[in-house]
Coordinates of C-alpha atoms in Angstrom, one line a residue:
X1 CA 0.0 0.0 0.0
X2 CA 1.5 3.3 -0.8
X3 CA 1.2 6.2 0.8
X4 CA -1.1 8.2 -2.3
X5 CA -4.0 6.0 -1.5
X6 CA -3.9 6.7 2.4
X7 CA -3.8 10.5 1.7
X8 CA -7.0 10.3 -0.7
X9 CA -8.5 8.4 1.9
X10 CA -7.7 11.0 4.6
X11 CA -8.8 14.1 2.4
X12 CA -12.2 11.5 1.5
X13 CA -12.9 10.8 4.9
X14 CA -11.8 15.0 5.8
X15 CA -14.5 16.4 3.4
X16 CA -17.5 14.0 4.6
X17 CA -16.3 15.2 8.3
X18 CA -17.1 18.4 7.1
X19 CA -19.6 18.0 4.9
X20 CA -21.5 16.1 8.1
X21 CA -20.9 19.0 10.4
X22 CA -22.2 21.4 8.5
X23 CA -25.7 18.9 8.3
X24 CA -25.6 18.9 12.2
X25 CA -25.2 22.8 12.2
X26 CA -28.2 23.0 9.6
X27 CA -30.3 20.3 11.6
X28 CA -29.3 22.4 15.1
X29 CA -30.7 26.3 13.4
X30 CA -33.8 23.9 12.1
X31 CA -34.4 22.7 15.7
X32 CA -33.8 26.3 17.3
X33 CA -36.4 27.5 15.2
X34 CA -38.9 25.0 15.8
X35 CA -38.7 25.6 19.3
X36 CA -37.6 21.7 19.9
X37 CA -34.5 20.2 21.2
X38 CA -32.0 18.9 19.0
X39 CA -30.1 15.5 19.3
X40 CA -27.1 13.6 17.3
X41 CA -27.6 10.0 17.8
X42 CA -24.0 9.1 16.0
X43 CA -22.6 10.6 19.4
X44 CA -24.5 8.5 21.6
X45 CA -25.2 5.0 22.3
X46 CA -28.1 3.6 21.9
X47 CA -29.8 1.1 23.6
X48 CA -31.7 -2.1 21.3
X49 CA -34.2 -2.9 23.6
X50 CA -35.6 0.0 23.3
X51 CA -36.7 -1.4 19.6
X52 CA -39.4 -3.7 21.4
X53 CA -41.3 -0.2 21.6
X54 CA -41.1 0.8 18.4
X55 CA -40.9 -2.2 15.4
X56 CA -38.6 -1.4 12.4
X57 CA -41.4 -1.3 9.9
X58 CA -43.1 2.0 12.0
X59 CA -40.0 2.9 12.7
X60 CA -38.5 3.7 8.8
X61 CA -42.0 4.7 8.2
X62 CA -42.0 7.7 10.6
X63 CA -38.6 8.3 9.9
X64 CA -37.9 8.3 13.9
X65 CA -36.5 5.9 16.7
X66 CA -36.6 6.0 20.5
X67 CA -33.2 6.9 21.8
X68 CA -34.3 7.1 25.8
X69 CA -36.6 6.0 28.4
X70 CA -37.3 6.6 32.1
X71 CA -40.6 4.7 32.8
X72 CA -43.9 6.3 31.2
X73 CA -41.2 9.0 29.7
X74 CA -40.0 8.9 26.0
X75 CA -37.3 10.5 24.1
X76 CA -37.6 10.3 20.1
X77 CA -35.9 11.6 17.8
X78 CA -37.6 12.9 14.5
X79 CA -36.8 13.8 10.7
X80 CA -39.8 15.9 10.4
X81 CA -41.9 16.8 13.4
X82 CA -44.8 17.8 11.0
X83 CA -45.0 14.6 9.2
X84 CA -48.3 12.5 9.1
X85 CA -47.0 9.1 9.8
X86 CA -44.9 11.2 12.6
X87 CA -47.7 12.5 14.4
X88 CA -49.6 9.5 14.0
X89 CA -47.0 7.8 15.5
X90 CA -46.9 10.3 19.0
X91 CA -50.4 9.9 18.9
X92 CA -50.0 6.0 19.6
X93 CA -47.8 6.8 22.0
X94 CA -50.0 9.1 23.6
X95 CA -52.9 6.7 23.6
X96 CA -50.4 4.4 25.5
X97 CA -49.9 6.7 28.5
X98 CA -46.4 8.0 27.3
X99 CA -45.1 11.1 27.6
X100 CA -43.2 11.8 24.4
X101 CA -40.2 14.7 23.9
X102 CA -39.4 15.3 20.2
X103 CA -36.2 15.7 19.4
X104 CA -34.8 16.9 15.9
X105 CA -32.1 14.7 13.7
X106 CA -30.4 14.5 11.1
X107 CA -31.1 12.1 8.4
X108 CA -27.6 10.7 8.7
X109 CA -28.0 10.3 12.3
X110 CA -31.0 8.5 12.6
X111 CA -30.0 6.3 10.1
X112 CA -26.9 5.8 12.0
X113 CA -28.8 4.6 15.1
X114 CA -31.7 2.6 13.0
X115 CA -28.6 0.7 12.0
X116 CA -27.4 0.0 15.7
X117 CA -31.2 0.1 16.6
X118 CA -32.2 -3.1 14.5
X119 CA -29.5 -5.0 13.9
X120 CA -29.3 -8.3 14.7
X121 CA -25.9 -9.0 16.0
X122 CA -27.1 -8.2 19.2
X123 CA -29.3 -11.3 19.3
X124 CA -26.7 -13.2 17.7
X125 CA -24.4 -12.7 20.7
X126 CA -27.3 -13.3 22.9
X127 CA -27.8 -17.0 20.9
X128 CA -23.9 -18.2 20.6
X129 CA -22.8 -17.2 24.1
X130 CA -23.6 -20.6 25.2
X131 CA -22.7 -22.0 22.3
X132 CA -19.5 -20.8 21.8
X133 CA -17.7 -21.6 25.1
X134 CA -17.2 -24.7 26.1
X135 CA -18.5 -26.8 23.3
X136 CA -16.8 -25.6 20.2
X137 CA -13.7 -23.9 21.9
X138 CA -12.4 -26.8 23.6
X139 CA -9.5 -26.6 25.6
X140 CA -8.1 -23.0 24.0
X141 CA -4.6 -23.2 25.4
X142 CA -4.0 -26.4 23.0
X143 CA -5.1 -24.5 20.2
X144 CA -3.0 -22.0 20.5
X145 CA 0.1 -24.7 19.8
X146 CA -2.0 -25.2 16.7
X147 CA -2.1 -21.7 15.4
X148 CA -3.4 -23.3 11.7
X149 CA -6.5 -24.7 13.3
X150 CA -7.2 -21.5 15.3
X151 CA -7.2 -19.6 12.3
X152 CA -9.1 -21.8 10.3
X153 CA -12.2 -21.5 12.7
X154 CA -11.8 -17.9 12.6
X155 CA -11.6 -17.5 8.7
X156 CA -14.4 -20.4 8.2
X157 CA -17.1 -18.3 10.8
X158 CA -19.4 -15.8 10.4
X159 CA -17.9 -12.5 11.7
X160 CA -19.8 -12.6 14.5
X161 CA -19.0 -16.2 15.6
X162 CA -15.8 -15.6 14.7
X163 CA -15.5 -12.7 17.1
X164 CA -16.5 -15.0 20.0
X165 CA -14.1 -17.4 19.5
X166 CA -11.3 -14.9 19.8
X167 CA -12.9 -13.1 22.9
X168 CA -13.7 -16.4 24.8
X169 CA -10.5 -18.2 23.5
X170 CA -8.6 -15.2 24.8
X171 CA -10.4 -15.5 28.2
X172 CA -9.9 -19.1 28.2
X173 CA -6.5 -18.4 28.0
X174 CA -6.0 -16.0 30.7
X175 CA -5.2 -13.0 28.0
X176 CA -5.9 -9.5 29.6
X177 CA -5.5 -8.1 26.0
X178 CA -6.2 -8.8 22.2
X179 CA -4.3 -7.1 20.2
X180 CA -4.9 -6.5 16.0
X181 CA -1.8 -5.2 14.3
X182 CA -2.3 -4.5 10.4
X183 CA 0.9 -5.3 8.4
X184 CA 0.9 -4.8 4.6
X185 CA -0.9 -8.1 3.7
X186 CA -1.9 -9.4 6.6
X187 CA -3.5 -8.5 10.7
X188 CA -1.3 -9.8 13.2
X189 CA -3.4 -11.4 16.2
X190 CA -1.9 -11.5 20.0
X191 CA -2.7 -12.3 23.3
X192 CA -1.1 -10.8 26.5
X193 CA -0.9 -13.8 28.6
X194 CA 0.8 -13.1 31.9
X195 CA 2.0 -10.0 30.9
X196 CA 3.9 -11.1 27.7
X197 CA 2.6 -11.0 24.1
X198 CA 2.2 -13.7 22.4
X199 CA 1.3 -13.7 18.6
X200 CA -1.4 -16.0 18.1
X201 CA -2.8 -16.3 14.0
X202 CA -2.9 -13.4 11.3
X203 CA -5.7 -12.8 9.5
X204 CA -7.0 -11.9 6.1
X205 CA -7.6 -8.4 5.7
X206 CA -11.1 -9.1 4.6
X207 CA -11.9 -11.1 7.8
X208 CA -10.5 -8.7 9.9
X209 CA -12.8 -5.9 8.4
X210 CA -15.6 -7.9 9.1
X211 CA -14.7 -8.2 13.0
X212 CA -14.2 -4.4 13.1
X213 CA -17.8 -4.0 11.9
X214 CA -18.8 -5.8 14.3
X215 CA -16.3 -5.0 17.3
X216 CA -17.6 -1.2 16.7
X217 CA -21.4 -2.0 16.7
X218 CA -20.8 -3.7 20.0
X219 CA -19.0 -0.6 21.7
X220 CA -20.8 2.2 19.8
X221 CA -17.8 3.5 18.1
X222 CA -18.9 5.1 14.5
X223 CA -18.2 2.4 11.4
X224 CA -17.2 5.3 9.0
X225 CA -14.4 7.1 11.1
X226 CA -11.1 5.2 10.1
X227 CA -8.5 8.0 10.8
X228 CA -9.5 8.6 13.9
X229 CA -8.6 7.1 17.8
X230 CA -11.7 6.0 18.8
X231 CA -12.7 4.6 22.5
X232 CA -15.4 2.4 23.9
X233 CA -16.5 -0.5 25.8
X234 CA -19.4 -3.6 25.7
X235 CA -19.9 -6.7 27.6
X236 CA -19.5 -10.4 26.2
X237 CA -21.1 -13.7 29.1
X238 CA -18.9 -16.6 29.5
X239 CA -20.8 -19.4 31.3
X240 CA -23.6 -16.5 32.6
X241 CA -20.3 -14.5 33.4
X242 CA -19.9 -10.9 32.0
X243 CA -16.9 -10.1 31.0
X244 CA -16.1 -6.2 30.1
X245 CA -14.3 -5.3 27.0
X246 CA -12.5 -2.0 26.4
X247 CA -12.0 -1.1 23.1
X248 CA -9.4 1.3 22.1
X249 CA -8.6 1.7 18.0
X250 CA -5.7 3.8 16.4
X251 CA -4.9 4.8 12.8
X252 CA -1.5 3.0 11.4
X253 CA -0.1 2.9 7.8
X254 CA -1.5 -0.3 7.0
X255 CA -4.9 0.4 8.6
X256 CA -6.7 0.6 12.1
X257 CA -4.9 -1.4 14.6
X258 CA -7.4 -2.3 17.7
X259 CA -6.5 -3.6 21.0
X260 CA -9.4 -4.8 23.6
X261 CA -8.8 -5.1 27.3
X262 CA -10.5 -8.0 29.1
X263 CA -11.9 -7.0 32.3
X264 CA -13.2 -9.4 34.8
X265 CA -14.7 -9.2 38.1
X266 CA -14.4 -11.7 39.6
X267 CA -10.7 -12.2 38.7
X268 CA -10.1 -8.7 40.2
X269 CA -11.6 -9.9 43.4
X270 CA -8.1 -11.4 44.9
X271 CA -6.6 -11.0 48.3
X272 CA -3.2 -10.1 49.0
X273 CA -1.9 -13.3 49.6
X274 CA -3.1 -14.3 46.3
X275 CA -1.7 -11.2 44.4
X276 CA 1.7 -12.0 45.8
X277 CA 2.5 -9.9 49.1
X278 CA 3.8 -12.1 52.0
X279 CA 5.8 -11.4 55.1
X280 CA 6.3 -7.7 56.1
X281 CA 4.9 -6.2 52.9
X282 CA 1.7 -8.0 54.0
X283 CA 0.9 -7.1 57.7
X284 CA 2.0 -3.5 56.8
X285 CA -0.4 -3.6 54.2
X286 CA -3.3 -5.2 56.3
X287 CA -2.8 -2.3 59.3
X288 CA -2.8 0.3 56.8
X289 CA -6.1 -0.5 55.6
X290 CA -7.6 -0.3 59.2
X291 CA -6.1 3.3 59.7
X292 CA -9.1 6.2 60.1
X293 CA -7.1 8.5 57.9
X294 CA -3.9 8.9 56.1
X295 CA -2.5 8.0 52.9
X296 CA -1.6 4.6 51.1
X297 CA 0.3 5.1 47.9
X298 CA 0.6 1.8 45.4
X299 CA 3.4 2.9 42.7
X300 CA 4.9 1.0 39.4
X301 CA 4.4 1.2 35.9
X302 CA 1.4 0.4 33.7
X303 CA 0.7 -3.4 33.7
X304 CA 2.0 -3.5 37.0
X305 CA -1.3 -4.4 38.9
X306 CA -1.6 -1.2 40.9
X307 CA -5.0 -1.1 40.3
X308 CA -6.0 -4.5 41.4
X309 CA -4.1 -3.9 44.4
X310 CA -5.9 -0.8 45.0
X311 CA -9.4 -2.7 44.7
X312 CA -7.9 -5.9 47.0
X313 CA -7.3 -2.8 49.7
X314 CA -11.2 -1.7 49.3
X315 CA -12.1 -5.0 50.2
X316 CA -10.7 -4.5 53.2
X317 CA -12.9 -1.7 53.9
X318 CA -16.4 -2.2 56.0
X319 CA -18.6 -0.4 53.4
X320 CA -21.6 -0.8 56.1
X321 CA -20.2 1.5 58.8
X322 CA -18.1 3.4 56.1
X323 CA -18.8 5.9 53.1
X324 CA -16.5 4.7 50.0
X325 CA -15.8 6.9 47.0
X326 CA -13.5 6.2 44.2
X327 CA -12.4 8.5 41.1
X328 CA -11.6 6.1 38.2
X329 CA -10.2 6.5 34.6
X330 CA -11.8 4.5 33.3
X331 CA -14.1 2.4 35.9
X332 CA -12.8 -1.2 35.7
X333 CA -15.2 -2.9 38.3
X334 CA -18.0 -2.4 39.7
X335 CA -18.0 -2.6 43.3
X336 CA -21.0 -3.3 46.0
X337 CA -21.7 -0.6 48.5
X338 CA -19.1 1.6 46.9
X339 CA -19.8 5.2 44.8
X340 CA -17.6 5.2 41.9
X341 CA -17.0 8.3 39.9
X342 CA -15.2 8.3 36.3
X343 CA -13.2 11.7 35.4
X344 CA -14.1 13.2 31.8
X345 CA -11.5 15.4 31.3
X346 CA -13.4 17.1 27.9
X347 CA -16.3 17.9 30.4
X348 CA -13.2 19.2 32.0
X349 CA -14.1 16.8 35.2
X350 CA -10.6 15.7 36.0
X351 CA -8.9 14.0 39.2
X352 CA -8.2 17.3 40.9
X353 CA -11.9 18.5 40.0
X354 CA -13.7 15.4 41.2
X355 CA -11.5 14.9 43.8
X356 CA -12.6 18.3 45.2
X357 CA -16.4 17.1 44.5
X358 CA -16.0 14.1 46.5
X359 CA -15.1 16.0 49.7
X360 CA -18.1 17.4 49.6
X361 CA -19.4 14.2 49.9
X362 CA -18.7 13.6 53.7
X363 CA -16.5 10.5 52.4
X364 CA -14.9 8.1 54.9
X365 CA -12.5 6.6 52.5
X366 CA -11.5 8.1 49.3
X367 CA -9.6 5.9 46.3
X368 CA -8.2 8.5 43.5
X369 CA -7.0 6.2 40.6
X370 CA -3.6 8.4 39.6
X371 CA -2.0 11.2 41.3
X372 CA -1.2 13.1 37.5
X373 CA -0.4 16.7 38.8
X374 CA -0.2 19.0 41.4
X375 CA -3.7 19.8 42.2
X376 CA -4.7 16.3 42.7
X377 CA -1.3 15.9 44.6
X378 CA -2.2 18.7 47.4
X379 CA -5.9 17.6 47.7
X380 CA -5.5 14.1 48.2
X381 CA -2.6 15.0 50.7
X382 CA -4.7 17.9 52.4
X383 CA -8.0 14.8 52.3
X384 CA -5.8 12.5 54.5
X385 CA -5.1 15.0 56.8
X386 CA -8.1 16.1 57.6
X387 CA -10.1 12.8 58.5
X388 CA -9.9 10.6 55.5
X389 CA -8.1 7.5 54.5
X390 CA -6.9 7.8 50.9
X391 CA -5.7 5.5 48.7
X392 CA -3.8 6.4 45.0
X393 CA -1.5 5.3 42.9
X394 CA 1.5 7.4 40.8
X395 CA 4.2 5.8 38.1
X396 CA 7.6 5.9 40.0
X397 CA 10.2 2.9 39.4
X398 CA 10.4 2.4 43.5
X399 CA 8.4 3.2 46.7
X400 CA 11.3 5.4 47.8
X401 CA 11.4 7.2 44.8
X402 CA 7.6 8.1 45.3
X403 CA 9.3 10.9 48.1
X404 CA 11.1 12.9 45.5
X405 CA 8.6 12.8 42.9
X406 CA 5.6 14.1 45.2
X407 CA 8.5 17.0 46.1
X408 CA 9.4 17.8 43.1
X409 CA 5.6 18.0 41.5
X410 CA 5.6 20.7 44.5
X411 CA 4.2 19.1 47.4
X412 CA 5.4 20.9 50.6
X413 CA 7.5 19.0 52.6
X414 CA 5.5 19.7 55.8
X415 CA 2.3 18.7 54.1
X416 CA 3.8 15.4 52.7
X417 CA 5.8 14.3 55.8
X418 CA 2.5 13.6 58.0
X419 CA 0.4 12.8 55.3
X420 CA 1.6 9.6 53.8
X421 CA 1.8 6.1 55.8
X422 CA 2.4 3.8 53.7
X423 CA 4.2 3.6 49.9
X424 CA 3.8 -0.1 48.2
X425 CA 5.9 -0.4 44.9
X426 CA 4.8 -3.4 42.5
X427 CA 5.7 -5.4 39.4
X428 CA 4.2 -8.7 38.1
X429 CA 6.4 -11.9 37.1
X430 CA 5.1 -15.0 35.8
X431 CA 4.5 -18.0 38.1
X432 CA 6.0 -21.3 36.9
X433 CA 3.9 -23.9 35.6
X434 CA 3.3 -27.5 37.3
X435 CA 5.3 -28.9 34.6
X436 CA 8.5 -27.1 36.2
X437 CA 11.3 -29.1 36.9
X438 CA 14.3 -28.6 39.5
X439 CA 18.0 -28.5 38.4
X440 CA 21.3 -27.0 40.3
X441 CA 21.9 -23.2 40.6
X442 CA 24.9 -22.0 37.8
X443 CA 27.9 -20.8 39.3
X444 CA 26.6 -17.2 38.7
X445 CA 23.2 -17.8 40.1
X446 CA 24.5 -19.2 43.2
X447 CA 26.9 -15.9 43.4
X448 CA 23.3 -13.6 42.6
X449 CA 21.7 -15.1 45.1
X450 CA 24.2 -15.8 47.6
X451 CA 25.0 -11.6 47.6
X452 CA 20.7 -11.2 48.2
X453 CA 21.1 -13.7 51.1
X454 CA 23.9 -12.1 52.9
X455 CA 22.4 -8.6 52.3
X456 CA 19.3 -9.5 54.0
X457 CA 21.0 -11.2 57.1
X458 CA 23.4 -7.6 57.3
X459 CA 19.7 -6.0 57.9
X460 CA 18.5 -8.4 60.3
X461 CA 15.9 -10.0 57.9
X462 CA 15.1 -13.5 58.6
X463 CA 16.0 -15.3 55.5
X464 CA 16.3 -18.7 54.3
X465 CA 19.3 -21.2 53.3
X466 CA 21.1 -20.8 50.2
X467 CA 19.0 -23.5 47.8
X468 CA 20.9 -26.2 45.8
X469 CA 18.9 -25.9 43.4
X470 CA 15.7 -24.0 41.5
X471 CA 12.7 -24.6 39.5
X472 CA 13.1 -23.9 35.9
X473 CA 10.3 -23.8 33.4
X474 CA 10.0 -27.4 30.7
X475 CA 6.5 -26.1 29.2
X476 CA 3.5 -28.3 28.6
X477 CA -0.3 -28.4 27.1
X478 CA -1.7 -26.7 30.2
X479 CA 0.8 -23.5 29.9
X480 CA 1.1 -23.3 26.2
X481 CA 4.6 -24.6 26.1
X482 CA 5.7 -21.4 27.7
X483 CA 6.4 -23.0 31.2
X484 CA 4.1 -20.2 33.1
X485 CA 0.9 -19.8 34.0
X486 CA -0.6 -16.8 35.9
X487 CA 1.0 -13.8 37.7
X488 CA 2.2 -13.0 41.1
X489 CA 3.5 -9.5 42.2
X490 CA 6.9 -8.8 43.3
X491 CA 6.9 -5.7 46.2
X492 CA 8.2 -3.6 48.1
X493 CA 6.5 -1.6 51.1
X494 CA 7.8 1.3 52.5
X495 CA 6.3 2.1 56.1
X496 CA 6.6 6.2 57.5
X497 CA 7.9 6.4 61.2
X498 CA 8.6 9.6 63.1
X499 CA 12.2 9.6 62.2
X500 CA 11.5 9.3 58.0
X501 CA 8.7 11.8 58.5
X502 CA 11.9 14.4 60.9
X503 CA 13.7 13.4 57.3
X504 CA 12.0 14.5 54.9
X505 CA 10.1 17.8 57.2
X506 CA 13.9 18.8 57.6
X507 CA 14.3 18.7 53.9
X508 CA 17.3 16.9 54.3
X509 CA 19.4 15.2 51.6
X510 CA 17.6 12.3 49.4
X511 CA 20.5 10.4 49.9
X512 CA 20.4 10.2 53.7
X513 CA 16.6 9.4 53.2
X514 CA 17.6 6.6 51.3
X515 CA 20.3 5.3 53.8
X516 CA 18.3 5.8 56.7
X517 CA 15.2 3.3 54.7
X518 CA 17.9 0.9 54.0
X519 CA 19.4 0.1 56.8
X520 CA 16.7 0.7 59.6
X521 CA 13.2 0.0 58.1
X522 CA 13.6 -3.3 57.0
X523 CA 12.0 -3.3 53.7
X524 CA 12.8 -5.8 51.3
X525 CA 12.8 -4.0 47.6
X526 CA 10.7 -5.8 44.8
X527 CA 14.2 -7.5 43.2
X528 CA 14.8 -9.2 46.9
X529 CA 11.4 -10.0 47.2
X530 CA 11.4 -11.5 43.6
X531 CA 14.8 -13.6 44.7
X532 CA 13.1 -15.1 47.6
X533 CA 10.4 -16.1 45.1
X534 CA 13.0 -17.9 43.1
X535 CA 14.0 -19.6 45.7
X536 CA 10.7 -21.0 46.9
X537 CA 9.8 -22.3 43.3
X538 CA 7.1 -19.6 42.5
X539 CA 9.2 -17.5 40.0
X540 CA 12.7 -17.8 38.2
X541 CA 15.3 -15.6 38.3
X542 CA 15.4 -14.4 34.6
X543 CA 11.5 -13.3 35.1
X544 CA 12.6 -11.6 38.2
X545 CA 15.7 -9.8 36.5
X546 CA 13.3 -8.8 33.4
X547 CA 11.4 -6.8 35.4
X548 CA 12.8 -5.3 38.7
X549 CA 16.4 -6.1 38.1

């Protein structure tokens, strides 16, 4: 593909941009002057059930759908207010004990939602999501050794089968992501499994147009934008389980790459013995979660689990005697007897903004998904001294390097010192498989983790004997071949006393900050947590080293 083609196509899709503004514009003086609201439906989603009220037949006769209801109330948007078959149709309505508001369209945007409104791919989905999983998929991670057969199934289905056998596979599979990368002749297929991409099939480009039909239908993104980002979200039932999917497309060379996020609930719903954290790092996390107020910081880098962490910590929380709030971008879960607020930063409601909003809210505890900037910064920090327990999360490599960043994004040293209690640092290695097998440490391994041993004793942390030998990963049906299978977080958690908090109000030196963590406050950082790890057969070494090393 060169690159004249992709300009045409960019100048193409430019001019009906504009030439479809200027219909909105048109369709927004016609509804001013007819006194009437106006509404675009291609910026909204719209919901199918709503078609049981109004069958397609009526519906393209009348030129008008139903876009909202709240009981006995209608909203519907209109063509032509003054049409016969219209009226005739408010009249039914009417007769019916609704109350109708008319709102004015374009024709492009009602036939943009009469196209979401009555298609059927919504009772497709409804019909293969018990067919699909368990009987035709069998057991996924053995297909995925057999890449041919995979993408035979795929090629050989309708689109919208062939969409659920990705999706499920992918959740069969453990896969938090599904990634569609266009090449030249071809769309690359991967799966994040434990963190680590793995490339699945390719696809035909014609195939793969078909799934992004129907991938947009399902999250309301518009069909005819192409050179455009475009964001949105649905929900897919494995075995009466929803699963959310986030749905994030991008413009490339070669076409519109796509990546979906898998979210699911229950998954998310771990404790932190399962997510990893042990020893110290545990009990310190426990306490903190009891505290009335303060401030629990979970830092590391996208993908590191910070925000399942977060949500293990609000379990901890008694949501009967407690108010909850949380400020999310995006919401990931839904949580029982917790208020959940997501920013919109082109409604101009960001973190700082929100965060603001939910003091007013006589919260107990308060869960502000990033600290980005300043504002947020000082109001979280000002919200846990004044009565609240907060919990956040900020991108910093270690928990220690959390202090200087907070400083340096202006935080007063004096606010900062009593405000925080607690800094966890995380990052996610793979855990070995079943099939792992034990052999003797190399020469350089035993030195590696010999100098982790003897650095841990020179603190005073209790650690174990020096192993003869670890588990390494062989690889069977069950993981794929790859020798893993699942995720456990390596940590760190730094604990404020009196003297770190005289540190840091006395502004003194980062280094003697450090020094003083080091070699008083017994924290083991997330590479000696990782060793110990190794050594008890959860993790190796190398996976350690790849990530916190």
């Amino acid at each position: 593909m060169d690159d004249q083609p992709i300009q045409n196509r960019k100048l193409n899709v430019g001019a009906q941009e504009v030439f479809q503004a200027q219909k909105e514009r048109d369709t927004m003086a016609n509804a001013k002057a007819l006194g009437i609201p106006y509404v675009n439906l291609m910026t909204m989603p719209v919901n199918p059930d709503l078609a049981d009220l109004l069958p397609k037949e009526e519906a393209l006769a009348a030129q008008a759908v139903v876009f909202f209801q709240t009981g006995k109330k209608l909203r519907m948007a209109v063509l032509d207010p003054s049409d016969e078959k219209t009226k005739a149709l408010m009249e039914r309505f009417k007769a019916e004990g609704y109350q109708i508001e008319v709102n004015l369209c374009s024709a492009e945007s009602l036939k943009s939602a009469q196209r979401m409104y009555f298609t059927e791919i919504y009772k497709k989905l409804e019909e293969i999501r018990n067919v699909v999983v368990e009987k035709d998929l069998g057991n996924y991670m053995q297909e995925i050794a057999g890449l041919k057969e995979i993408q035979e199934k795929v090629t050989a289905s309708s689109f919208d089968r062939a969409l659920n056998y990705i999706q499920v596979g992918a959740y069969k599979s453990r896969a938090s992501d599904i990634h569609f990368e266009p090449e030249e002749k071809q769309i690359t297929v991967r799966f994040r499994i434990d963190g680590v991409l793995q490339t699945v099939f390719v696809l035909p480009r014609k195939t793969y147009a078909g799934l992004m039909t129907e991938i947009k239908y399902l999250a309301h993104l518009k069909l005819n934008i192409t050179l455009l980002p475009q964001d949105g979200q649905y929900t897919f039932v494995v075995n009466e389980k929803p699963i959310n999917v986030r749905v994030s497309t991008l413009p490339t060379h070669y076409g519109e790459a796509c990546v979906m996020r898998l979210l699911d609930a229950e998954r998310n719903r771990m404790s932190f013995e399962d997510l990893g954290f042990e020893g110290v790092a545990l009990a310190r996390m426990k306490d903190a979660t009891q505290l009335s107020h303060g401030m629990i910081l979970v830092t590391g880098p996208t993908g590191s689990g910070k925000t399942t962490t977060l949500y293990s910590m609000l379990q901890c929380i008694d949501v009967n005697s407690k108010k909850v709030i949380t400020l999310e971008d995006p919401i990931e879960y839904n949580l029982p007897g917790i208020s959940q607020s997501q920013v919109d930063e082109e409604k101009e409601y960001g973190f700082a903004v929100g965060l603001r909003s939910i003091l007013r809210q006589d919260p107990d505890v308060i869960m502000v998904g990033e600290i980005r900037d300043i504002e947020t910064a000082e109001t979280a920090v000002q919200a846990s001294l004044t009565g609240h327990l907060v919990f956040s999360t900020l991108h910093t490599n270690s928990a220690i390097e959390s202090i200087p960043r907070l400083l340096n994004m202006g935080v007063k040293s004096f606010v900062l010192a009593p405000a925080i209690d607690l800094i966890v640092a995380q990052r996610l290695v793979r855990k070995l498989c079943t099939c792992a097998t034990p052999s003797p440490l190399s020469t350089s391994e035993k030195k590696h983790v010999t100098e982790i041993l003897e650095s841990l004793k020179a603190r005073n942390i209790e650690t174990p004997s020096l192993p003869a030998e670890l588990r390494r990963p062989k690889g069977c049906p069950l993981c794929a071949e790859t020798g893993f299978r699942g995720q456990v977080a390596i940590s760190e958690a730094l604990l404020f006393d009196q003297t770190l908090r005289a540190l840091i109000l006395e502004n003194k030196p980062m280094s003697e900050i450090y020094a003083y963590i080091e070699n008083n406050l017994k924290m083991l950082n997330m590479h000696e947590d990782g060793v110990l790890k190794a050594i008890r057969g959860i993790t190796t070494l190398e996976e350690v080293d790849r990530v916190a090393r």
